[in-house]
Amino acid sequence: MTLHVPSESSSAPLPSGEPQWAEGWARRLIEHAACKAPPALSARLAEEWLADLPARRGAIARVRFALGCCWASRVIANELGAALGATAASTTVRTTALYTSTGPAFDSRRSAVSFLIVSLHVLVIYGLAAGMARTVLETTPDRMQVSLTPKAPARERAASPLNPQLAPVELAVPEQHWTLEFPLESVAVAEVNARTREFAVASPPPPVKRELGGPGAGFPNTADYYPDAARRLGEKGSTLVQVCVDGSGRLMTNPTLAQSSGSARLDEGALRLARAGSGHYRATTEDGKPVSSCYAFRVRFELKD
Amino acid sequence: MGDRDGNVRLSFQTLKVLEAFLEKPTGELSGADVHKRTDIASGTLYPILLRLECAGWFVSRWEDIDPASAGRPRRRLYRLTRDGLARTSEVFASFGRGVPA
């Protein structure tokens, strides 16, 4: 199968110091994984995974990502295949066929994939270890010569004095002053420039100031939505209601109950109040700009004498 | 993959993915963006995204850029559908999550 995937030149290269072969290896693994996916999804998954690959920093992270894609393609192929097969056979067994293993064939495939992944991990670890071992071996001399020095005769050692008295010797070392001249400034400036470029690329984006929204101006009065039955029964309490609001303060979905007050009547009143408040919510802002968001707010029902 | 009736197995990782999208319900995230927010491995993440798309919780499209001028390949962007947002909201509401007033 031929896949139309982005060229290697469009991907972010690994930083210097990382093994560059990992990039090519990860790309080949991803293309192989995409081929194992259902044909209708192969091209899409290959392009999607190759586009997401540069987001992983470091050689090991990219290889892990590619191995994960191999597993993902197997899962997708299995679930999609099960879904198609089950649809053809019967609609009643479809749901159970989706997420359950389908017998020894599936188990053997899963075992094979697990074995492959473990083998690849062992291979990577062995490769790293062998690479490091080679560096050590290269610094070790090829031949080692051992020579035996005969022991001094015991007679001579016995004849030597036990505490020799040595006459002190004074050594006169002439003082010397050295002056080194080299273009220090140019080296320092070049180094600072290089570091500035490095930090400019790696600097994180500025933090976003997020201010959560809530009921805003013109929001309906809570007392107007106090259920009559609850008022007669003396029920009071607070309900936590969750809403999803767009940038103009309008509800995007029906409000839902995040925490009950303990009274179904009060909960229903709180939901009616939340629905009636659509258009009067204060939108969440990010750096002062209104954005859509989901949040919860508390509605308190209290009886006044 | 996902159930055409919209039923999805809500594993812990699936909930983490949905939570990432709930930060900006109408925003679009790529697989790499979701990984940054959830730290879910690719072998688990992409089947979840496809499962939710098949079930109608997500829709996806290709990023609208020119790869040659942008200097990078286009990404696949995922977004919550209206139905997906409603179901996600229900799921998290059932857990009693929310920001106290």
CSV table of C-alpha atoms in Angstrom, one decimal, chain A:
chain,number,residue,atom,x,y,z
A,1,MET,CA,0.0,0.0,0.0
A,2,THR,CA,1.3,3.5,-0.9
A,3,LEU,CA,0.7,6.3,1.6
A,4,HIS,CA,0.8,9.9,0.8
A,5,VAL,CA,2.6,11.3,3.8
A,6,PRO,CA,4.4,14.5,4.5
A,7,SER,CA,8.1,14.6,3.4
A,8,GLU,CA,10.8,14.3,6.0
A,9,SER,CA,11.9,17.9,5.4
A,10,SER,CA,8.6,19.2,6.8
A,11,SER,CA,9.2,17.7,10.2
A,12,ALA,CA,11.1,19.3,13.1
A,13,PRO,CA,14.6,17.6,13.3
A,14,LEU,CA,15.8,16.3,16.6
A,15,PRO,CA,18.1,18.6,18.6
A,16,SER,CA,21.8,18.1,18.3
A,17,GLY,CA,23.1,15.6,20.7
A,18,GLU,CA,20.1,13.3,20.1
A,19,PRO,CA,20.6,10.2,17.9
A,20,GLN,CA,19.3,11.3,14.5
A,21,TRP,CA,18.5,7.8,13.3
A,22,ALA,CA,15.6,7.7,15.8
A,23,GLU,CA,13.6,10.2,13.6
A,24,GLY,CA,13.8,8.0,10.6
A,25,TRP,CA,13.1,4.9,12.6
A,26,ALA,CA,10.0,6.5,14.2
A,27,ARG,CA,8.7,7.6,10.8
A,28,ARG,CA,9.1,4.2,9.3
A,29,LEU,CA,7.4,2.6,12.3
A,30,ILE,CA,4.4,5.0,12.0
A,31,GLU,CA,4.1,4.3,8.2
A,32,HIS,CA,4.2,0.6,9.0
A,33,ALA,CA,1.6,1.0,11.7
A,34,ALA,CA,-0.7,3.0,9.4
A,35,CYS,CA,-0.5,0.2,6.8
A,36,LYS,CA,-1.8,-2.2,9.5
A,37,ALA,CA,-4.9,0.0,10.1
A,38,PRO,CA,-8.1,-0.4,8.1
A,39,PRO,CA,-7.5,0.7,4.5
A,40,ALA,CA,-10.1,3.5,4.8
A,41,LEU,CA,-8.1,5.1,7.6
A,42,SER,CA,-4.5,4.3,6.7
A,43,ALA,CA,-3.7,7.5,4.8
A,44,ARG,CA,-5.4,9.7,7.4
A,45,LEU,CA,-3.8,8.1,10.4
A,46,ALA,CA,-0.3,8.2,8.8
A,47,GLU,CA,-0.6,11.9,8.0
A,48,GLU,CA,-2.1,12.6,11.5
A,49,TRP,CA,0.6,10.7,13.4
A,50,LEU,CA,3.4,12.1,11.3
A,51,ALA,CA,2.1,15.6,11.9
A,52,ASP,CA,1.9,15.0,15.7
A,53,LEU,CA,5.4,13.3,15.8
A,54,PRO,CA,7.5,16.5,16.0
A,55,ALA,CA,5.5,17.6,19.1
A,56,ARG,CA,7.4,14.9,21.1
A,57,ARG,CA,10.8,16.1,22.3
A,58,GLY,CA,13.7,13.8,22.2
A,59,ALA,CA,14.6,10.6,20.4
A,60,ILE,CA,13.2,8.2,23.0
A,61,ALA,CA,9.9,10.1,23.2
A,62,ARG,CA,9.5,9.9,19.4
A,63,VAL,CA,10.3,6.2,19.3
A,64,ARG,CA,7.8,5.6,22.1
A,65,PHE,CA,5.2,7.6,20.2
A,66,ALA,CA,5.8,5.5,17.1
A,67,LEU,CA,5.5,2.2,19.1
A,68,GLY,CA,2.3,3.5,20.6
A,69,CYS,CA,1.0,4.2,17.1
A,70,CYS,CA,1.7,0.5,16.2
A,71,TRP,CA,-0.4,-0.5,19.2
A,72,ALA,CA,-3.1,2.0,18.3
A,73,SER,CA,-3.4,0.7,14.7
A,74,ARG,CA,-3.9,-2.8,16.1
A,75,VAL,CA,-6.6,-1.7,18.5
A,76,ILE,CA,-8.3,0.4,15.8
A,77,ALA,CA,-8.1,-2.5,13.3
A,78,ASN,CA,-9.5,-4.9,15.8
A,79,GLU,CA,-12.4,-2.7,17.0
A,80,LEU,CA,-13.3,-1.6,13.5
A,81,GLY,CA,-13.1,-5.2,12.2
A,82,ALA,CA,-15.2,-6.4,15.0
A,83,ALA,CA,-17.7,-3.7,14.5
A,84,LEU,CA,-18.0,-4.4,10.7
A,85,GLY,CA,-18.2,-8.2,11.3
A,86,ALA,CA,-20.8,-7.8,14.0
A,87,THR,CA,-22.9,-5.4,11.9
A,88,ALA,CA,-23.0,-7.9,9.1
A,89,ALA,CA,-24.0,-10.7,11.5
A,90,SER,CA,-26.4,-9.1,13.8
A,91,THR,CA,-27.1,-5.8,15.4
A,92,THR,CA,-27.9,-7.2,18.8
A,93,VAL,CA,-24.4,-8.5,19.4
A,94,ARG,CA,-22.6,-5.5,18.0
A,95,THR,CA,-22.1,-3.7,21.3
A,96,THR,CA,-20.6,-6.6,23.1
A,97,ALA,CA,-18.4,-7.4,20.1
A,98,LEU,CA,-16.9,-4.0,20.2
A,99,TYR,CA,-14.9,-4.1,23.4
A,100,THR,CA,-14.5,-7.8,24.2
A,101,SER,CA,-11.8,-10.1,22.9
A,102,THR,CA,-12.9,-12.5,20.3
A,103,GLY,CA,-11.2,-15.7,21.0
A,104,PRO,CA,-7.8,-17.3,20.6
A,105,ALA,CA,-7.0,-15.6,17.3
A,106,PHE,CA,-7.2,-12.2,18.9
A,107,ASP,CA,-5.3,-13.4,21.9
A,108,SER,CA,-2.5,-14.7,19.8
A,109,ARG,CA,-2.3,-11.4,17.8
A,110,ARG,CA,-2.2,-9.5,21.0
A,111,SER,CA,0.6,-11.7,22.3
A,112,ALA,CA,2.5,-11.3,19.1
A,113,VAL,CA,2.2,-7.5,19.3
A,114,SER,CA,3.2,-7.5,23.0
A,115,PHE,CA,6.2,-9.7,22.2
A,116,LEU,CA,7.2,-7.3,19.3
A,117,ILE,CA,6.9,-4.3,21.6
A,118,VAL,CA,9.0,-5.9,24.3
A,119,SER,CA,11.6,-7.0,21.8
A,120,LEU,CA,11.9,-3.5,20.4
A,121,HIS,CA,12.3,-2.1,23.9
A,122,VAL,CA,15.1,-4.7,24.6
A,123,LEU,CA,16.7,-3.8,21.2
A,124,VAL,CA,16.7,-0.1,22.0
A,125,ILE,CA,18.1,-0.6,25.4
A,126,TYR,CA,20.7,-3.0,24.1
A,127,GLY,CA,21.6,-0.5,21.3
A,128,LEU,CA,22.1,2.3,23.8
A,129,ALA,CA,24.1,0.1,26.1
A,130,ALA,CA,26.3,-1.2,23.2
A,131,GLY,CA,26.9,2.4,22.0
A,132,MET,CA,28.0,3.5,25.4
A,133,ALA,CA,30.1,0.3,25.8
A,134,ARG,CA,31.9,1.0,22.5
A,135,THR,CA,33.0,4.4,23.8
A,136,VAL,CA,34.5,2.8,26.8
A,137,LEU,CA,36.2,0.1,24.8
A,138,GLU,CA,37.7,2.6,22.3
A,139,THR,CA,39.5,4.3,25.1
A,140,THR,CA,40.9,1.0,26.4
A,141,PRO,CA,44.4,0.1,24.9
A,142,ASP,CA,44.3,-2.9,22.6
A,143,ARG,CA,47.2,-4.7,24.2
A,144,MET,CA,48.2,-4.8,27.8
A,145,GLN,CA,51.7,-5.6,28.8
A,146,VAL,CA,52.4,-7.0,32.2
A,147,SER,CA,55.9,-7.1,33.6
A,148,LEU,CA,56.9,-8.7,36.9
A,149,THR,CA,59.4,-6.8,39.0
A,150,PRO,CA,61.5,-9.1,41.1
A,151,LYS,CA,61.3,-8.4,44.8
A,152,ALA,CA,64.2,-6.7,46.4
A,153,PRO,CA,66.3,-9.1,48.3
A,154,ALA,CA,65.4,-9.2,52.0
A,155,ARG,CA,69.0,-8.6,53.0
A,156,GLU,CA,69.1,-5.2,51.3
A,157,ARG,CA,65.9,-4.1,53.0
A,158,ALA,CA,67.1,-5.2,56.3
A,159,ALA,CA,70.3,-3.2,55.8
A,160,SER,CA,68.4,0.0,55.1
A,161,PRO,CA,67.9,2.4,58.0
A,162,LEU,CA,64.5,2.4,59.6
A,163,ASN,CA,64.3,6.2,60.1
A,164,PRO,CA,66.4,7.9,57.6
A,165,GLN,CA,67.3,11.6,58.4
A,166,LEU,CA,67.2,13.6,55.2
A,167,ALA,CA,68.8,17.0,55.1
A,168,PRO,CA,66.2,19.8,54.1
A,169,VAL,CA,66.6,21.2,50.7
A,170,GLU,CA,65.3,24.6,49.7
A,171,LEU,CA,64.1,25.0,46.2
A,172,ALA,CA,64.0,28.5,44.7
A,173,VAL,CA,61.4,28.9,42.0
A,174,PRO,CA,61.6,32.2,40.1
A,175,GLU,CA,58.3,34.1,39.9
A,176,GLN,CA,57.0,34.5,36.4
A,177,HIS,CA,54.1,36.7,35.1
A,178,TRP,CA,52.2,35.7,32.0
A,179,THR,CA,50.0,38.0,29.9
A,180,LEU,CA,47.5,36.3,27.6
A,181,GLU,CA,46.0,38.3,24.7
A,182,PHE,CA,43.1,37.1,22.7
A,183,PRO,CA,39.8,38.6,21.3
A,184,LEU,CA,37.8,37.9,24.4
A,185,GLU,CA,34.9,40.2,23.5
A,186,SER,CA,34.1,38.6,20.2
A,187,VAL,CA,34.0,35.1,21.7
A,188,ALA,CA,31.7,36.3,24.5
A,189,VAL,CA,29.3,38.1,22.2
A,190,ALA,CA,29.0,35.1,19.9
A,191,GLU,CA,28.3,32.9,22.8
A,192,VAL,CA,25.7,35.2,24.2
A,193,ASN,CA,24.0,35.5,20.8
A,194,ALA,CA,23.9,31.7,20.5
A,195,ARG,CA,22.3,31.4,23.9
A,196,THR,CA,19.8,34.2,23.2
A,197,ARG,CA,18.6,32.4,20.1
A,198,GLU,CA,18.3,29.2,22.0
A,199,PHE,CA,16.2,30.8,24.8
A,200,ALA,CA,14.1,32.7,22.2
A,201,VAL,CA,13.1,29.4,20.6
A,202,ALA,CA,12.5,27.5,23.9
A,203,SER,CA,10.7,30.3,25.8
A,204,PRO,CA,7.2,29.2,26.8
A,205,PRO,CA,4.1,31.2,25.7
A,206,PRO,CA,2.9,33.9,28.1
A,207,PRO,CA,0.3,32.7,30.7
A,208,VAL,CA,-3.3,33.4,29.9
A,209,LYS,CA,-5.2,35.3,32.5
A,210,ARG,CA,-8.5,33.5,32.8
A,211,GLU,CA,-11.4,34.9,34.7
A,212,LEU,CA,-14.4,32.5,35.2
A,213,GLY,CA,-17.8,33.7,34.4
A,214,GLY,CA,-21.1,33.6,36.4
A,215,PRO,CA,-24.5,35.1,36.6
A,216,GLY,CA,-24.3,38.7,35.3
A,217,ALA,CA,-26.3,41.8,35.0
A,218,GLY,CA,-30.1,41.3,34.4
A,219,PHE,CA,-30.0,37.7,35.7
A,220,PRO,CA,-33.4,36.7,37.1
A,221,ASN,CA,-34.2,37.0,40.8
A,222,THR,CA,-33.9,33.8,42.7
A,223,ALA,CA,-37.1,34.6,44.7
A,224,ASP,CA,-39.1,34.6,41.5
A,225,TYR,CA,-38.2,30.9,40.9
A,226,TYR,CA,-38.7,29.7,44.5
A,227,PRO,CA,-41.2,26.8,44.0
A,228,ASP,CA,-44.5,27.6,45.8
A,229,ALA,CA,-44.8,24.1,47.2
A,230,ALA,CA,-41.3,24.3,48.7
A,231,ARG,CA,-42.1,27.7,50.1
A,232,ARG,CA,-45.2,26.4,51.8
A,233,LEU,CA,-43.3,23.4,53.2
A,234,GLY,CA,-40.5,25.6,54.5
A,235,GLU,CA,-37.9,24.0,52.3
A,236,LYS,CA,-34.6,25.9,51.9
A,237,GLY,CA,-31.2,25.0,50.6
A,238,SER,CA,-28.7,25.5,47.9
A,239,THR,CA,-28.2,23.8,44.5
A,240,LEU,CA,-25.1,23.7,42.4
A,241,VAL,CA,-26.0,24.0,38.7
A,242,GLN,CA,-23.5,23.5,35.8
A,243,VAL,CA,-23.9,25.5,32.7
A,244,CYS,CA,-22.0,25.8,29.4
A,245,VAL,CA,-22.1,29.4,28.2
A,246,ASP,CA,-20.8,31.0,24.9
A,247,GLY,CA,-18.9,34.3,24.6
A,248,SER,CA,-22.1,36.3,24.5
A,249,GLY,CA,-23.5,34.9,27.8
A,250,ARG,CA,-26.0,32.5,26.2
A,251,LEU,CA,-26.5,28.9,27.2
A,252,MET,CA,-25.0,26.3,24.7
A,253,THR,CA,-26.6,23.3,26.3
A,254,ASN,CA,-29.3,22.6,28.9
A,255,PRO,CA,-28.1,23.3,32.5
A,256,THR,CA,-27.4,20.2,34.5
A,257,LEU,CA,-27.5,19.5,38.2
A,258,ALA,CA,-23.9,19.3,39.7
A,259,GLN,CA,-25.0,19.0,43.4
A,260,SER,CA,-28.5,18.5,44.7
A,261,SER,CA,-29.9,20.6,47.5
A,262,GLY,CA,-31.7,17.5,48.8
A,263,SER,CA,-35.1,18.7,47.6
A,264,ALA,CA,-36.3,17.8,44.1
A,265,ARG,CA,-38.5,20.9,44.1
A,266,LEU,CA,-35.7,23.3,44.8
A,267,ASP,CA,-33.4,21.5,42.3
A,268,GLU,CA,-36.1,22.0,39.6
A,269,GLY,CA,-36.5,25.6,40.5
A,270,ALA,CA,-32.8,26.2,40.3
A,271,LEU,CA,-32.6,24.6,36.8
A,272,ARG,CA,-35.6,26.7,35.6
A,273,LEU,CA,-33.7,29.8,36.9
A,274,ALA,CA,-30.6,28.8,35.1
A,275,ARG,CA,-32.5,28.3,31.9
A,276,ALA,CA,-34.3,31.6,32.2
A,277,GLY,CA,-30.9,33.4,32.7
A,278,SER,CA,-29.7,32.6,29.2
A,279,GLY,CA,-28.3,35.7,27.7
A,280,HIS,CA,-27.6,37.3,31.1
A,281,TYR,CA,-24.5,35.2,32.0
A,282,ARG,CA,-21.2,36.9,32.4
A,283,ALA,CA,-18.9,35.0,29.9
A,284,THR,CA,-15.5,33.7,31.0
A,285,THR,CA,-12.7,35.9,29.8
A,286,GLU,CA,-9.1,35.0,28.7
A,287,ASP,CA,-6.9,38.1,28.6
A,288,GLY,CA,-10.0,40.2,28.7
A,289,LYS,CA,-11.6,38.4,25.7
A,290,PRO,CA,-14.9,36.5,26.2
A,291,VAL,CA,-14.7,32.8,25.4
A,292,SER,CA,-17.1,29.9,25.7
A,293,SER,CA,-16.7,27.8,28.8
A,294,CYS,CA,-18.5,25.4,31.3
A,295,TYR,CA,-18.7,26.3,35.0
A,296,ALA,CA,-21.0,25.8,38.0
A,297,PHE,CA,-22.7,28.3,40.2
A,298,ARG,CA,-24.7,28.0,43.4
A,299,VAL,CA,-28.4,28.9,43.7
A,300,ARG,CA,-29.5,29.6,47.3
A,301,PHE,CA,-33.2,29.4,48.3
A,302,GLU,CA,-33.7,31.1,51.7
A,303,LEU,CA,-37.0,31.9,53.4
A,304,LYS,CA,-37.2,35.4,54.9
A,305,ASP,CA,-39.6,36.1,57.8
